[in-house]
Every structure is written in C-alpha cells, then in structure tokens.
mmCIF file of C-alpha atoms in Angstrom:
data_model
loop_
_atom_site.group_PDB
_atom_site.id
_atom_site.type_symbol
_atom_site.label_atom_id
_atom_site.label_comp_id
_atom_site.label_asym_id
_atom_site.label_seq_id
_atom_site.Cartn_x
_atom_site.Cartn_y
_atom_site.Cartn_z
ATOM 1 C CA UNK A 2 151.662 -20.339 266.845
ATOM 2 C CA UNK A 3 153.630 -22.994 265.638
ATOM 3 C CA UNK A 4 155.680 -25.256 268.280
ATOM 4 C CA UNK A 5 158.967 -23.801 266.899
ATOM 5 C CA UNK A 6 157.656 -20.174 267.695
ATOM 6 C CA UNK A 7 156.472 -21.091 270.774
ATOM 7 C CA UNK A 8 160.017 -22.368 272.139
ATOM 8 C CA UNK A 9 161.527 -18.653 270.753
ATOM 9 C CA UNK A 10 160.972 -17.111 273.594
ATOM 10 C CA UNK A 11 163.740 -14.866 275.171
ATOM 11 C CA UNK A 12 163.626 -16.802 278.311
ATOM 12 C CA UNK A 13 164.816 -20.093 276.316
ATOM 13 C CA UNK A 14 167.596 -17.660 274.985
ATOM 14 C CA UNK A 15 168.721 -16.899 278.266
ATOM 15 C CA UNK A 16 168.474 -20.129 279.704
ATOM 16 C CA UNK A 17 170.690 -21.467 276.497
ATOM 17 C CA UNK A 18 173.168 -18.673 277.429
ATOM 18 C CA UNK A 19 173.108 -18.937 280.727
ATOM 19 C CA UNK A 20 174.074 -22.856 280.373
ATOM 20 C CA UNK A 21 176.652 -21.767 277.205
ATOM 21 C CA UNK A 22 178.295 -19.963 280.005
ATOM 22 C CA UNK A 23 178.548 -22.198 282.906
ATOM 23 C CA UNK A 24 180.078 -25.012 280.419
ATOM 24 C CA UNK A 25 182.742 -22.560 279.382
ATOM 25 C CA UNK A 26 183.146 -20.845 282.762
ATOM 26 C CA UNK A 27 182.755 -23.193 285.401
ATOM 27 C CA UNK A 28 182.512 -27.303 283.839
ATOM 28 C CA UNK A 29 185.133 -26.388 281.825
ATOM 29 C CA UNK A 30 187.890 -24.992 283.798
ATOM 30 C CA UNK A 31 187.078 -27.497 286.884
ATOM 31 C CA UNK A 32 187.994 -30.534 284.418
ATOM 32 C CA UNK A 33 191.648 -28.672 283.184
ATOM 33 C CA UNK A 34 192.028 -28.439 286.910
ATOM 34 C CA UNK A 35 191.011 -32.065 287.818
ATOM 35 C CA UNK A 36 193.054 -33.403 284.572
ATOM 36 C CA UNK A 37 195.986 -31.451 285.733
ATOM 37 C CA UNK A 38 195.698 -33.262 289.237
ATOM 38 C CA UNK A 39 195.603 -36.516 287.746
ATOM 39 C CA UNK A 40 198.727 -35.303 285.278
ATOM 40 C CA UNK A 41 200.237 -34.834 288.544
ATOM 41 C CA UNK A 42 198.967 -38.010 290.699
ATOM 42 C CA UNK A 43 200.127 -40.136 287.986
ATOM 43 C CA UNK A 44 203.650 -38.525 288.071
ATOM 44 C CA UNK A 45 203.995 -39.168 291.952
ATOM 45 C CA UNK A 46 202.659 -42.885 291.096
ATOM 46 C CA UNK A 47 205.044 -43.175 288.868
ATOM 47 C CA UNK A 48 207.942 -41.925 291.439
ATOM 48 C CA UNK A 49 206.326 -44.032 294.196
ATOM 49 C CA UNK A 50 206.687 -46.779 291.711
ATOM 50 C CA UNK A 51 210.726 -46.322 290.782
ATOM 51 C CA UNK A 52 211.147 -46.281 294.817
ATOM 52 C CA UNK A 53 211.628 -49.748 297.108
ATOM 53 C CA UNK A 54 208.587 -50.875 297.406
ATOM 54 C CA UNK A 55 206.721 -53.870 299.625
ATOM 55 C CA UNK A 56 204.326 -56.237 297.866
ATOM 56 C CA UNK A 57 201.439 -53.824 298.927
ATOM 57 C CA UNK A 58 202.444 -50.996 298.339
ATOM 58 C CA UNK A 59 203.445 -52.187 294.701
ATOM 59 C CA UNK A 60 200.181 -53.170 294.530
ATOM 60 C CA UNK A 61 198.302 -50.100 295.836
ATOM 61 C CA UNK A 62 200.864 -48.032 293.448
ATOM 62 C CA UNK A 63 199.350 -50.059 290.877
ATOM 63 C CA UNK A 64 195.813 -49.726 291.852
ATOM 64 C CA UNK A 65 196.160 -46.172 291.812
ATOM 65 C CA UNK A 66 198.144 -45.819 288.789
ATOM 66 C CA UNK A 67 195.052 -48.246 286.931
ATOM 67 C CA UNK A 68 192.283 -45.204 288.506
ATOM 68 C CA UNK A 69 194.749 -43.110 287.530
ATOM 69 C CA UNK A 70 193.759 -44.226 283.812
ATOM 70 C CA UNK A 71 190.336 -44.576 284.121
ATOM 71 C CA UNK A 72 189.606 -41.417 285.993
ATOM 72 C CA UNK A 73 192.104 -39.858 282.735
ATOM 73 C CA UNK A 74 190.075 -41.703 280.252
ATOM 74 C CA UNK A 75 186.541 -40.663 281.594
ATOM 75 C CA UNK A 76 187.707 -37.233 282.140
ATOM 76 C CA UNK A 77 188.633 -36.473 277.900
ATOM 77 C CA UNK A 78 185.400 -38.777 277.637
ATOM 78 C CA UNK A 79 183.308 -36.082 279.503
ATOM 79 C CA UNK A 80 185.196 -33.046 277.896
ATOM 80 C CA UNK A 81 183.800 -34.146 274.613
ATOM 81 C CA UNK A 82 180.518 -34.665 276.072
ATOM 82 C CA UNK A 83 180.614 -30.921 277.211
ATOM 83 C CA UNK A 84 181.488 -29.598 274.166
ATOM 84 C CA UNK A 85 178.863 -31.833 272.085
ATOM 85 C CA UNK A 86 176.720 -30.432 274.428
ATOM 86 C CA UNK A 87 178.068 -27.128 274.107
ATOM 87 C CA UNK A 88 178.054 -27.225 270.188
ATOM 88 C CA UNK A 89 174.128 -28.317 270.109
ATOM 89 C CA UNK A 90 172.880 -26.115 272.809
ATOM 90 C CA UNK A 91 174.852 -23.116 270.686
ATOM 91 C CA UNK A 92 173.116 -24.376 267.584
ATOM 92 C CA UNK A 93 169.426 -24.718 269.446
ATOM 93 C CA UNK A 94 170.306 -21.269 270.526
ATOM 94 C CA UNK A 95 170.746 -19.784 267.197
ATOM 95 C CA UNK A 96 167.864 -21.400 265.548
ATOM 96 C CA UNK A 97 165.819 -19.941 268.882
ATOM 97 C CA UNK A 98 167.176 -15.895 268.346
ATOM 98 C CA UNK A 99 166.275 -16.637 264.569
ATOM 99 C CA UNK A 100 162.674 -17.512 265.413
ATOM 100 C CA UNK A 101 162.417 -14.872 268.205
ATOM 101 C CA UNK A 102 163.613 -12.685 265.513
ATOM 102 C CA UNK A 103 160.902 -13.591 263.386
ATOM 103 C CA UNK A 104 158.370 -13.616 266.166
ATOM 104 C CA UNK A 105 159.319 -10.370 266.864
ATOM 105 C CA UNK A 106 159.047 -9.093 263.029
ATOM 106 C CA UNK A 107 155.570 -10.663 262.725
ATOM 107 C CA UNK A 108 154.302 -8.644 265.600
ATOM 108 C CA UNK A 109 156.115 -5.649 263.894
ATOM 109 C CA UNK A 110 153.848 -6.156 260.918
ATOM 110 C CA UNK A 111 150.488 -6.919 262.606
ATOM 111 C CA UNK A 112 150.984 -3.893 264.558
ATOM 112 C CA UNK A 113 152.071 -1.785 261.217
ATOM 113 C CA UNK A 114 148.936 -3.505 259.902
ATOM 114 C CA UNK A 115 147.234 -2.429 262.987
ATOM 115 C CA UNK A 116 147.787 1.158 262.929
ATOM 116 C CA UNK A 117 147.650 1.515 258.790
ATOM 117 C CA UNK A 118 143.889 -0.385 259.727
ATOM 118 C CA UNK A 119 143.076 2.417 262.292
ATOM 119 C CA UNK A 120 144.464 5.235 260.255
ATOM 120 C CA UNK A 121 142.596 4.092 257.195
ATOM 121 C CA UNK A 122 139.493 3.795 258.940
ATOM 122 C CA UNK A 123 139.607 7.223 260.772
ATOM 123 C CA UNK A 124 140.637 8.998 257.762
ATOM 124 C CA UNK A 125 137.788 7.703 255.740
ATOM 125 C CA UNK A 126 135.300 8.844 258.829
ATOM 126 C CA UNK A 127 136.562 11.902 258.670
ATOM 127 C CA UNK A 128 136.319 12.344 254.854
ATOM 128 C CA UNK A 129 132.137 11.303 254.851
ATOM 129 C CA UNK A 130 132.006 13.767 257.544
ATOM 130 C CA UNK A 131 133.216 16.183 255.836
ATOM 131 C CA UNK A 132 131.652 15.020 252.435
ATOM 132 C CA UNK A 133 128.038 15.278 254.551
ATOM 133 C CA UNK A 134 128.966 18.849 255.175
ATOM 134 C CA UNK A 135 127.455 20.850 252.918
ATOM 135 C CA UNK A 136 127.087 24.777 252.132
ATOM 136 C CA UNK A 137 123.679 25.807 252.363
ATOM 137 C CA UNK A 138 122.052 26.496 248.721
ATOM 138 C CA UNK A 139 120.897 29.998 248.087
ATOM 139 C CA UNK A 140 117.087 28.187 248.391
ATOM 140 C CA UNK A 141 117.828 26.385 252.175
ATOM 141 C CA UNK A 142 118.594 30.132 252.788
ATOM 142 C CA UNK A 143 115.591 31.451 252.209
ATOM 143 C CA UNK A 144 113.739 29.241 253.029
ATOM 144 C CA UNK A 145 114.516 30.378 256.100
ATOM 145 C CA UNK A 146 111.647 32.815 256.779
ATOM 146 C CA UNK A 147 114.137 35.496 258.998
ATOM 147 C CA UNK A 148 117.312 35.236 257.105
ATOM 148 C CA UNK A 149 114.658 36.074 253.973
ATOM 149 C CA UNK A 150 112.509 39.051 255.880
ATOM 150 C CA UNK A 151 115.954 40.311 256.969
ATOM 151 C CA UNK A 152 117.409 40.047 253.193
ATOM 152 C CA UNK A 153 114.147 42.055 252.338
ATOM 153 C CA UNK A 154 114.813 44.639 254.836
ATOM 154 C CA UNK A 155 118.451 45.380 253.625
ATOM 155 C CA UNK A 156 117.121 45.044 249.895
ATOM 156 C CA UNK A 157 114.201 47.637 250.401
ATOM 157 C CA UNK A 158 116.872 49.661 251.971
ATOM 158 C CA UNK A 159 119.348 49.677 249.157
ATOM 159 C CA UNK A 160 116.719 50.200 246.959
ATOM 160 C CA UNK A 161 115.551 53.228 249.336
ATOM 161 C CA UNK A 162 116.947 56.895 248.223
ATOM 162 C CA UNK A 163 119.775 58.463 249.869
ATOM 163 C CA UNK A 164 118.785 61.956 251.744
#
C-alpha cells in the first residue's frame, strides 16, 4: 500500500471536512464579527478624537486608534491565512476521496477476482466429478455374478413357453 493510499482513508476525509467546516462556520464568521468591532472602535476613536481633548487622552485616542490598525491589519492578514488554509485542505481533500475512491475500486476487483477464483475452481470440481461418473458398461454388469444369474432367470423365462 503505497503512502498516498494509506492517508485515503475515510477518517482523513472527515477530519478534512470536519476542519472545511469549522473555517467556514465558526473562524470565519468570528473574524467578520471582530472586523466589524474594530470598523466600529475606530469610528468612536475617531469621534473621541474630533472632541476637546487633554494631552492624554489625545494620546490614548491615538494609541488606540494605532491598535486600531494593527489589530485591522492582522485581522485581513489572518483571513487570508484561513482561506489558504481552506483552499489546500479542500485540495488535500479531493486528492484523498480520489484515492479512497480508488482504494475502494481495487478492493472491488480483488474481490470480483476473488469470487470469479472460487467460482472457477468449484465449477471445475464439479465437472471431474461428474466426468469420473461413469455408466456402468454392459461387461461391469455382468460381471456382477447376481445382476447376471438374475438376467438368466428372466432370459430362461422369456425363452420359457406360455401355458
């Protein structure tokens, strides 16, 4: 079994959907939500920012406008992560369900193989059985010393006339 058929098993396939699922269903959806609470944050900071401020709270405004940023930045950095990640696991998974589906063929054939094998060979048993079978010749018969005496009896019989 080659290493390739050996990773086509249907638990792999699950696994891959299984983790297919949770990016689209939970990983993704969380970061929308967390990108539209920074969309929002960053509005606020900006508000904040328009407003009177003191010296530090301009520079707390700041700070969080600058996290703000970042946190925006490594969020679309770690969307396209997920959907690399997404895009290869989806392509490992496809390449697995081909080579389960040629595991599965193989075995398919061996066990066609298998049967026509069995079939053959009981078929040809039961044709030199029957081919050992024979009908006795008119000779084996009476050779047989009864089956002859009893021949003789009906013959003498036959022979015998009618009253």
């Amino acid at each position: 079994m080659t290493r390739a058929e050996a990773s086509a098993s249907p638990l792999l396939v699950h696994s891959q959907d299984q983790l297919i699922a949770k990016i689209d269903q939970q990983y993704l959806p969380k970061l929308t939500a967390i990108e539209r609470d920074l969309r929002v944050a960053r509005a606020k900071t900006a508000e904040l920012l328009r407003a009177e401020n003191r010296e530090d709270q301009k520079r707390a405004l700041e700070g969080n406008r600058e996290s703000q940023r970042l946190a925006d930045e490594a969020a679309k950095g770690y969307r396209n992560y997920l959907l690399q990640q997404r895009e290869q696991v989806a392509k490992a998974r496809q390449r697995a369900t081909h080579d389960l589906r040629i595991a599965d063929n193989t075995f398919e054939t061996v066990e066609a193989s298998f049967q026509l094998r069995n079939l053959m060979k009981d078929s040809a048993a039961s044709f030199e059985a029957i081919q050992k079978l024979e009908a006795p010749t008119f000779d084996q018969i009476f050779k047989n010393e009864e089956l002859r005496r009893e021949f003789e009896n009906l013959t003498r019989k036959l022979d015998a006339p009618s009253s």
